[in-house]
Amino acid sequence: MSGHHATPPGTPEVTRLLADWIVALEGSDIPDEVRREGLRTFVNWVGCAVGGARHETVDAALRAIGPFSGPKAATVLGRPERLDPLKAALVNGITSHVLDYDDTHLKTIIHPAGPVASALLALAETRKMSGKDFLTALIVGVEVECRLGNAVYPDHYDRGWHITGTAGVFGAAAAVGKAIGLSRQKMQWALGIAASQAAGLREMFGTMTKSFHPGKSAENGLLAALLAEAGFDSSERALEAPRGFACVMSQKQDWTEILGELGTRWEAGLNSYKPFACGIVIHPTIDGCLQVRTEIGERVHDIAKVHLTTHPLVLELTGKRTPKTGLEGKFSVFHSAACALLRGDGAPTAFTDEVVNLPEIIGLRDRIEATADPACHEASVTIDVTFGDGSTMQKHVHRAIGSRDVPLSDAQIDTKFRNQSALVIGTAATEALLALAWKTPELADVATVPRHSVAVPELAT
Amino acid sequence: MSGHHATPPGTPEVTRLLADWIVALEGSDIPDEVRREGLRTFVNWVGCAVGGARHETVDAALRAIGPFSGPKAATVLGRPERLDPLKAALVNGITSHVLDYDDTHLKTIIHPAGPVASALLALAETRKMSGKDFLTALIVGVEVECRLGNAVYPDHYDRGWHITGTAGVFGAAAAVGKAIGLSRQKMQWALGIAASQAAGLREMFGTMTKSFHPGKSAENGLLAALLAEAGFDSSERALEAPRGFACVMSQKQDWTEILGELGTRWEAGLNSYKPFACGIVIHPTIDGCLQVRTEIGERVHDIAKVHLTTHPLVLELTGKRTPKTGLEGKFSVFHSAACALLRGDGAPTAFTDEVVNLPEIIGLRDRIEATADPACHEASVTIDVTFGDGSTMQKHVHRAIGSRDVPLSDAQIDTKFRNQSALVIGTAATEALLALAWKTPELADVATVPRHSVAVPELAT
């Protein structure tokens, strides 16, 4: 064996040990507060999947993919179309992320539910699964993807990998593998097949291909687990090998992030839910601008200029000066700030092609400047406003709404769910679906949730 | 726009210019000798796809994937099962590579046909395509994947990427995009969606997941082109952007390898075909050992030890000392040498579980040593044999059979095709298929080729 293949001395058997843990875990081993966060993760995801269901990105995907669907056992949430579970995993992964309104593991900027819930729920429509077992597998998947993310973040992300895609495929494989009861060895294979599909580039941000990433990682993770189940083998050390995931795709490999305190430190308990329909890094700015708007009232029309002092990632990720489309608007802190100030809006309605091109918005947007400050926390911002008469005001946001310190309450998750879902499937179906989603832990068959996500006469009345 | 997003000054618009070329190319622009090599590439690929069709890897893949297939419009070459074109692309990509017996672009060690032909032929079963247009698109796809490979090789490969997977997805997208007549912009999108699926790790070598790579890149490249056709957009500079394919996945980016001499320098004309059923780097050793066997006759049983002096990649890629399975045997230059010496075999029959575990083979294998010599050409080897009586002999292979300097003749491609295919679909069907494959340039519908790849009564008689 060549020296190039050798694992450095002291490298733990990461893949085997992680697979061991996944296989041995019982639902009752998961603390109540983590199970509760898993349920909040799922409820928020269902709302986002329905909310994004009519986006043109989804229409385009369905035009291309629909003709190749196998037996249509699985639901596209919020739409009449049905697909085979692999394709449904792909499309639900797209819908749930397309509005950039889903959940975030703040340490890594992974959006955990898209890859994991999309894969698992699509499978659950063909292999009956209780709500309890579903949530156990969901939490396992989220835990795996966030731990892998921690192990390689930030180097992996800085290189240009869209970590929701690259880590997400492992989360999906682990969740499905747990749900279908893979052996330890087959779980290692599933992680290996997942590793060979880990992909997704940040260059795609601002295009339809960004939301394709969680979709494809859902489909590919589901496929990985099903292939392993069928005896399709793979490397059994795909995570830690010198030519495995962490070494090929990152300069940093911190194995303790994957193996340390397994079962006691829960990354799945740290999930957060976006209050605004764009990248998490803009949220402090929107939060602050909404506060400014409330405080100054009609004077928003007298603003001469605005200066933002932000964390460097804000400009790196959302520095688009002249967005032309709604999707590009999500990658413009300038548009987002202007829209929050002038319209009080950070919801999906703030990121339409029409709003991005409104002369009034463009006028203010172009008078907003931003400076990156490495000392600024990711959940903070300082906003300096100068008015036409030369007077000024400053707004400092210490921790934005939606951050771990200021989490969305269950009621706020409900409001977010309703606002998205009602536009797609109507109020009555939305209320029924929301109530059902919260009851997931008690459901004998979790597939009743997606089946209630579509506006049908008996639900709409 | 942040400085992190800026493309370095002087970077050409690689994606746009490449897409321009793909879209504008006419079949008649391709020189006759390149078209001929494209045909040889296809004939060799058909033989390999049929030859690998009964491998247990394919059985496992079909068990997992079959139940999710859409309308079964496409053939799994050499098997009775039919699948939708996306799934057929995946499975034919696996079958054609599973015996490690396919084609090789020697500059990059890409196996070009697997991703490209698998995608294109599966599509051709649902969208009628003449043999001439099929070959044009095939050559375009091979050209694109090999040029992208050249641009990032060797750094990309050295990092641990299985370049057949990572470059292959672009080749498949380009070929399909050409065949379905994508516009320049949609071709850019197709390359972008491909970039977001570029994956495959060398850690998987020696497992079923290695042949999964060309399969998945075929499926994913086909999907990329179909999504772009449906209006699913993407970055339009996925190749050259700082967070695009070449910069994220390689330290080296040589844009002239992609854009230089387009239409005059043809990488697709440099394809080669493996005479032996294992990694190309072992071929000089097998060639040399077969020559030694011929020269020494019964004295093979008197060999005390063998010393190989090889290119460093031989040990890096195929340095397995104690293979346990046929698949692992392909990654052992020691097993391969022993089998060539003792049995005169470098065909798929040399790489079965049974042969790898034969005591006689193991006995000689363990008396074979190898030294890497950076001065040794990749197509060369020096073999020093010591016999039981202390006498020695040396065999130097300057350029192995199957290399660009000693290419397989059409007749040798025929022999290789027959030896593989007859075991799977019988002699009569093999002869009919082989004759038909060579007639591809004249076929009004190339889909007649896959439809004749299955043993059926009227063909077998």
Tab-separated table of C-alpha atoms in Angstrom, chain A residues 64-383:
chain	number	residue	atom	x	y	z
A	64	ALA	CA	-37.658	18.311	-16.991
A	65	ILE	CA	-38.022	15.592	-14.379
A	66	GLY	CA	-41.705	14.680	-14.452
A	67	PRO	CA	-41.588	12.519	-17.587
A	68	PHE	CA	-38.973	10.249	-15.982
A	69	SER	CA	-40.826	9.582	-12.741
A	70	GLY	CA	-41.400	6.030	-11.611
A	71	PRO	CA	-44.512	4.910	-9.719
A	72	LYS	CA	-45.955	8.090	-8.238
A	73	ALA	CA	-46.015	7.088	-4.610
A	74	ALA	CA	-44.787	10.360	-3.123
A	75	THR	CA	-46.176	13.861	-2.780
A	76	VAL	CA	-44.700	17.091	-4.032
A	77	LEU	CA	-45.756	19.144	-1.030
A	78	GLY	CA	-48.233	21.845	-1.921
A	79	ARG	CA	-48.736	20.675	-5.517
A	80	PRO	CA	-51.002	18.234	-7.315
A	81	GLU	CA	-48.108	16.401	-9.002
A	82	ARG	CA	-46.893	13.157	-7.497
A	83	LEU	CA	-43.514	11.522	-8.198
A	84	ASP	CA	-41.524	8.464	-7.276
A	85	PRO	CA	-39.735	8.917	-3.915
A	86	LEU	CA	-36.307	9.688	-5.418
A	87	LYS	CA	-37.726	12.424	-7.618
A	88	ALA	CA	-40.008	13.694	-4.857
A	89	ALA	CA	-36.977	14.003	-2.589
A	90	LEU	CA	-35.289	16.108	-5.266
A	91	VAL	CA	-38.257	18.391	-5.840
A	92	ASN	CA	-39.216	18.830	-2.184
A	93	GLY	CA	-35.588	19.694	-1.466
A	94	ILE	CA	-35.863	22.432	-4.084
A	95	THR	CA	-39.225	23.776	-2.927
A	96	SER	CA	-38.252	23.930	0.725
A	97	HIS	CA	-35.126	26.001	-0.020
A	98	VAL	CA	-36.139	28.016	-3.063
A	99	LEU	CA	-37.360	30.998	-1.032
A	100	ASP	CA	-34.236	30.932	1.162
A	101	TYR	CA	-36.647	30.847	4.043
A	102	ASP	CA	-35.836	27.544	5.716
A	103	ASP	CA	-33.773	26.583	8.761
A	104	THR	CA	-30.130	27.242	9.596
A	105	HIS	CA	-27.498	25.556	11.746
A	106	LEU	CA	-25.744	28.821	12.519
A	107	LYS	CA	-22.273	27.397	13.210
A	108	THR	CA	-21.972	26.112	9.653
A	109	ILE	CA	-24.726	27.954	7.696
A	110	ILE	CA	-26.066	24.508	6.778
A	111	HIS	CA	-29.794	24.437	6.068
A	112	PRO	CA	-30.318	21.046	7.679
A	113	ALA	CA	-33.908	20.039	6.978
A	114	GLY	CA	-33.928	20.326	3.183
A	115	PRO	CA	-31.721	17.346	2.398
A	116	VAL	CA	-32.818	15.223	5.368
A	117	ALA	CA	-36.581	15.752	5.608
A	118	SER	CA	-37.038	15.651	1.825
A	119	ALA	CA	-35.345	12.261	1.571
A	120	LEU	CA	-36.952	10.740	4.629
A	121	LEU	CA	-40.505	11.893	4.018
A	122	ALA	CA	-40.479	10.735	0.395
A	123	LEU	CA	-39.409	7.300	1.554
A	124	ALA	CA	-42.033	7.291	4.300
A	125	GLU	CA	-44.730	7.392	1.641
A	126	THR	CA	-43.678	3.939	0.448
A	127	ARG	CA	-42.401	2.364	3.657
A	128	LYS	CA	-44.733	3.035	6.533
A	129	MET	CA	-43.057	4.930	9.350
A	130	SER	CA	-44.481	6.223	12.627
A	131	GLY	CA	-44.093	9.891	13.406
A	132	LYS	CA	-41.887	8.962	16.337
A	133	ASP	CA	-39.492	6.879	14.253
A	134	PHE	CA	-39.536	9.529	11.558
A	135	LEU	CA	-38.446	12.207	14.024
A	136	THR	CA	-35.719	9.973	15.434
A	137	ALA	CA	-34.301	9.443	11.954
A	138	LEU	CA	-34.690	13.135	11.105
A	139	ILE	CA	-32.754	14.150	14.200
A	140	VAL	CA	-30.030	11.586	13.432
A	141	GLY	CA	-29.690	12.939	9.906
A	142	VAL	CA	-29.509	16.544	11.042
A	143	GLU	CA	-26.987	15.594	13.712
A	144	VAL	CA	-24.758	13.801	11.196
A	145	GLU	CA	-24.778	16.573	8.604
A	146	CYS	CA	-24.117	19.324	11.155
A	147	ARG	CA	-21.307	17.357	12.816
A	148	LEU	CA	-19.659	16.721	9.448
A	149	GLY	CA	-20.123	20.386	8.669
A	150	ASN	CA	-18.478	21.412	11.935
A	151	ALA	CA	-15.527	19.127	11.163
A	152	VAL	CA	-14.659	20.980	7.951
A	153	TYR	CA	-16.137	24.458	8.488
A	154	PRO	CA	-15.037	27.152	7.711
A	155	ASP	CA	-12.309	25.998	5.300
A	156	HIS	CA	-14.640	23.829	3.316
A	157	TYR	CA	-17.142	26.636	2.883
A	158	ASP	CA	-14.464	29.236	2.164
A	159	ARG	CA	-13.172	27.122	-0.719
A	160	GLY	CA	-16.509	27.512	-2.428
A	161	TRP	CA	-18.507	24.467	-1.408
A	162	HIS	CA	-22.207	24.966	-0.719
A	163	ILE	CA	-22.135	23.081	2.540
A	164	THR	CA	-25.876	22.356	2.548
A	165	GLY	CA	-25.271	20.241	-0.534
A	166	THR	CA	-22.017	18.630	0.482
A	167	ALA	CA	-22.889	17.812	4.104
A	168	GLY	CA	-26.564	17.344	3.321
A	169	VAL	CA	-26.101	14.172	1.320
A	170	PHE	CA	-24.601	12.483	4.401
A	171	GLY	CA	-27.497	13.661	6.545
A	172	ALA	CA	-29.999	12.244	4.105
A	173	ALA	CA	-28.134	8.934	3.849
A	174	ALA	CA	-27.839	8.637	7.626
A	175	ALA	CA	-31.501	9.479	8.222
A	176	VAL	CA	-32.778	7.034	5.632
A	177	GLY	CA	-30.249	4.413	6.699
A	178	LYS	CA	-31.480	4.737	10.277
A	179	ALA	CA	-35.115	4.547	9.225
A	180	ILE	CA	-34.654	1.382	7.173
A	181	GLY	CA	-32.465	-0.260	9.796
A	182	LEU	CA	-29.157	-0.631	7.977
A	183	SER	CA	-26.472	-2.699	9.696
A	184	ARG	CA	-23.293	-0.996	10.855
A	185	GLN	CA	-21.405	-2.065	7.735
A	186	LYS	CA	-24.164	-1.034	5.370
A	187	MET	CA	-24.390	2.309	7.143
A	188	GLN	CA	-20.672	2.749	6.423
A	189	TRP	CA	-21.356	1.941	2.779
A	190	ALA	CA	-24.229	4.419	2.681
A	191	LEU	CA	-21.922	7.121	4.024
A	192	GLY	CA	-19.363	6.085	1.406
A	193	ILE	CA	-21.820	6.266	-1.480
A	194	ALA	CA	-22.924	9.619	-0.097
A	195	ALA	CA	-19.303	10.820	-0.040
A	196	SER	CA	-18.992	10.025	-3.725
A	197	GLN	CA	-21.935	12.331	-4.424
A	198	ALA	CA	-20.983	15.240	-2.152
A	199	ALA	CA	-21.217	18.305	-4.391
A	200	GLY	CA	-22.588	21.808	-4.862
A	201	LEU	CA	-20.750	25.073	-5.578
A	202	ARG	CA	-21.362	28.506	-4.062
A	203	GLU	CA	-20.914	29.960	-7.541
A	204	MET	CA	-24.569	28.961	-8.092
A	205	PHE	CA	-25.899	31.346	-5.440
A	206	GLY	CA	-28.461	33.650	-6.983
A	207	THR	CA	-29.578	31.066	-9.550
A	208	MET	CA	-32.059	28.205	-9.542
A	209	THR	CA	-29.178	25.803	-9.077
A	210	LYS	CA	-28.711	26.906	-5.463
A	211	SER	CA	-31.953	25.250	-4.344
A	212	PHE	CA	-31.127	22.318	-6.601
A	213	HIS	CA	-28.342	21.479	-4.117
A	214	PRO	CA	-30.476	20.443	-1.124
A	215	GLY	CA	-32.796	18.682	-3.565
A	216	LYS	CA	-30.047	16.674	-5.179
A	217	SER	CA	-28.436	15.848	-1.864
A	218	ALA	CA	-31.800	14.555	-0.639
A	219	GLU	CA	-32.207	12.361	-3.710
A	220	ASN	CA	-28.592	11.203	-3.629
A	221	GLY	CA	-28.593	10.469	0.097
A	222	LEU	CA	-31.780	8.440	-0.268
A	223	LEU	CA	-30.199	6.577	-3.170
A	224	ALA	CA	-27.029	5.942	-1.140
A	225	ALA	CA	-28.957	4.286	1.676
A	226	LEU	CA	-31.076	2.209	-0.708
A	227	LEU	CA	-28.006	1.051	-2.658
A	228	ALA	CA	-26.248	0.057	0.555
A	229	GLU	CA	-29.339	-1.839	1.642
A	230	ALA	CA	-29.229	-3.766	-1.648
A	231	GLY	CA	-25.607	-4.784	-1.024
A	232	PHE	CA	-23.876	-2.119	-3.109
A	233	ASP	CA	-20.595	-1.677	-1.292
A	234	SER	CA	-18.236	1.205	-0.820
A	235	SER	CA	-15.251	2.325	1.163
A	236	GLU	CA	-15.844	1.852	4.882
A	237	ARG	CA	-13.773	4.892	5.835
A	238	ALA	CA	-15.146	7.470	3.446
A	239	LEU	CA	-15.052	10.291	5.988
A	240	GLU	CA	-11.487	10.049	7.300
A	241	ALA	CA	-9.457	8.416	4.517
A	242	PRO	CA	-6.775	10.577	2.886
A	243	ARG	CA	-8.844	10.501	-0.294
A	244	GLY	CA	-12.132	10.639	1.551
A	245	PHE	CA	-14.597	13.463	2.090
A	246	ALA	CA	-12.892	15.587	4.731
A	247	CYS	CA	-9.348	15.485	3.364
A	248	VAL	CA	-10.267	16.015	-0.296
A	249	MET	CA	-12.831	18.742	0.302
A	250	SER	CA	-11.265	20.695	3.176
A	251	GLN	CA	-7.957	21.800	4.633
A	252	LYS	CA	-9.483	21.401	8.074
A	253	GLN	CA	-10.496	18.066	9.560
A	254	ASP	CA	-11.578	18.150	13.197
A	255	TRP	CA	-12.628	14.594	14.004
A	256	THR	CA	-13.713	15.508	17.527
A	257	GLU	CA	-16.498	17.588	15.970
A	258	ILE	CA	-17.849	14.333	14.533
A	259	LEU	CA	-17.134	11.878	17.337
A	260	GLY	CA	-16.933	14.019	20.472
A	261	GLU	CA	-19.786	13.834	22.991
A	262	LEU	CA	-21.982	11.801	20.656
A	263	GLY	CA	-25.358	11.537	22.316
A	264	THR	CA	-24.711	14.304	24.837
A	265	ARG	CA	-23.859	17.334	22.659
A	266	TRP	CA	-26.670	17.717	20.153
A	267	GLU	CA	-26.130	19.917	17.119
A	268	ALA	CA	-29.687	19.036	16.081
A	269	GLY	CA	-30.834	20.950	19.141
A	270	LEU	CA	-29.209	24.128	17.803
A	271	ASN	CA	-31.285	24.509	14.673
A	272	SER	CA	-32.805	27.918	13.996
A	273	TYR	CA	-35.572	29.171	11.719
A	274	LYS	CA	-35.376	32.113	9.428
A	275	PRO	CA	-37.744	34.976	10.091
A	276	PHE	CA	-36.846	36.507	6.697
A	277	ALA	CA	-36.873	34.967	3.241
A	278	CYS	CA	-33.189	35.342	2.390
A	279	GLY	CA	-29.713	34.357	3.500
A	280	ILE	CA	-29.269	34.313	7.258
A	281	VAL	CA	-26.384	36.768	7.105
A	282	ILE	CA	-28.716	39.616	6.059
A	283	HIS	CA	-31.134	39.020	8.928
A	284	PRO	CA	-29.539	41.423	11.422
A	285	THR	CA	-29.725	44.161	8.784
A	286	ILE	CA	-33.389	43.495	8.026
A	287	ASP	CA	-34.213	43.235	11.717
A	288	GLY	CA	-32.471	46.561	12.367
A	289	CYS	CA	-34.028	48.298	9.366
A	290	LEU	CA	-37.497	47.167	10.450
A	291	GLN	CA	-36.804	48.654	13.877
A	292	VAL	CA	-35.584	51.891	12.281
A	293	ARG	CA	-38.744	52.031	10.159
A	294	THR	CA	-40.938	51.639	13.217
A	295	GLU	CA	-39.077	54.374	15.033
A	296	ILE	CA	-38.932	56.967	12.258
A	297	GLY	CA	-42.276	56.474	10.510
A	298	GLU	CA	-42.702	58.753	7.509
A	299	ARG	CA	-39.113	59.957	7.745
A	300	VAL	CA	-38.037	56.833	5.807
A	301	HIS	CA	-38.751	58.961	2.745
A	302	ASP	CA	-36.244	61.574	3.959
A	303	ILE	CA	-33.294	59.193	4.201
A	304	ALA	CA	-30.259	60.595	2.397
A	305	LYS	CA	-27.954	57.669	2.988
A	306	VAL	CA	-27.479	54.545	5.094
A	307	HIS	CA	-24.276	52.949	6.253
A	308	LEU	CA	-24.141	49.352	7.460
A	309	THR	CA	-21.306	47.918	9.535
A	310	THR	CA	-21.551	44.148	9.223
A	311	HIS	CA	-19.768	40.854	9.611
A	312	PRO	CA	-17.508	40.250	6.565
A	313	LEU	CA	-19.634	37.302	5.357
A	314	VAL	CA	-22.498	39.688	4.679
A	315	LEU	CA	-20.676	41.364	1.808
A	316	GLU	CA	-19.042	38.161	0.694
A	317	LEU	CA	-22.343	36.350	0.366
A	318	THR	CA	-24.840	39.118	-0.289
A	319	GLY	CA	-22.842	41.933	-1.800
A	320	LYS	CA	-24.824	42.231	-5.057
A	321	ARG	CA	-25.090	45.966	-5.776
A	322	THR	CA	-27.540	45.819	-8.677
A	323	PRO	CA	-29.831	42.791	-8.447
A	324	LYS	CA	-32.121	42.415	-11.447
A	325	THR	CA	-34.315	39.519	-10.280
A	326	GLY	CA	-36.047	38.533	-7.105
A	327	LEU	CA	-33.608	35.697	-6.669
A	328	GLU	CA	-30.638	38.043	-7.015
A	329	GLY	CA	-32.327	40.347	-4.513
A	330	LYS	CA	-31.813	37.688	-1.853
A	331	PHE	CA	-28.102	38.133	-2.406
A	332	SER	CA	-28.163	41.893	-2.002
A	333	VAL	CA	-27.967	43.313	1.493
A	334	PHE	CA	-28.605	46.697	-0.167
A	335	HIS	CA	-31.918	45.660	-1.679
A	336	SER	CA	-32.906	43.883	1.530
A	337	ALA	CA	-32.202	46.944	3.643
A	338	ALA	CA	-34.057	49.258	1.255
A	339	CYS	CA	-37.073	46.958	1.187
A	340	ALA	CA	-37.183	46.640	4.965
A	341	LEU	CA	-36.976	50.403	5.373
A	342	LEU	CA	-39.460	51.399	2.682
A	343	ARG	CA	-41.944	48.519	2.799
A	344	GLY	CA	-41.380	46.877	6.172
A	345	ASP	CA	-40.941	43.639	4.325
A	346	GLY	CA	-38.495	40.719	4.706
A	347	ALA	CA	-40.939	38.009	3.623
A	348	PRO	CA	-40.936	36.251	0.214
A	349	THR	CA	-42.911	39.238	-1.114
A	350	ALA	CA	-39.781	41.380	-0.696
A	351	PHE	CA	-37.895	39.231	-3.174
A	352	THR	CA	-39.968	39.284	-6.328
A	353	ASP	CA	-38.710	40.482	-9.707
A	354	GLU	CA	-41.194	43.349	-9.515
A	355	VAL	CA	-40.131	44.655	-6.126
A	356	VAL	CA	-36.432	44.389	-6.931
A	357	ASN	CA	-36.976	46.682	-9.916
A	358	LEU	CA	-39.195	49.313	-8.269
A	359	PRO	CA	-37.639	52.769	-8.855
A	360	GLU	CA	-38.279	53.766	-5.252
A	361	ILE	CA	-36.420	50.695	-3.953
A	362	ILE	CA	-33.555	51.144	-6.387
A	363	GLY	CA	-33.311	54.813	-5.416
A	364	LEU	CA	-32.766	54.031	-1.749
A	365	ARG	CA	-30.744	50.874	-2.412
A	366	ASP	CA	-28.150	52.863	-4.301
A	367	ARG	CA	-27.708	55.191	-1.324
A	368	ILE	CA	-26.844	52.364	1.038
A	369	GLU	CA	-23.213	51.552	1.713
A	370	ALA	CA	-21.710	48.777	3.793
A	371	THR	CA	-18.401	48.122	5.521
A	372	ALA	CA	-17.191	44.725	6.679
A	373	ASP	CA	-15.918	44.616	10.254
A	374	PRO	CA	-14.275	41.373	11.361
A	375	ALA	CA	-15.095	42.319	14.971
A	376	CYS	CA	-18.812	42.352	14.203
A	377	HIS	CA	-20.718	39.225	15.322
A	378	GLU	CA	-22.598	37.367	12.592
A	379	ALA	CA	-25.899	38.055	14.326
A	380	SER	CA	-25.153	41.793	14.770
A	381	VAL	CA	-25.174	44.942	12.696
A	382	THR	CA	-24.772	48.676	13.195
A	383	ILE	CA	-26.940	50.895	10.992
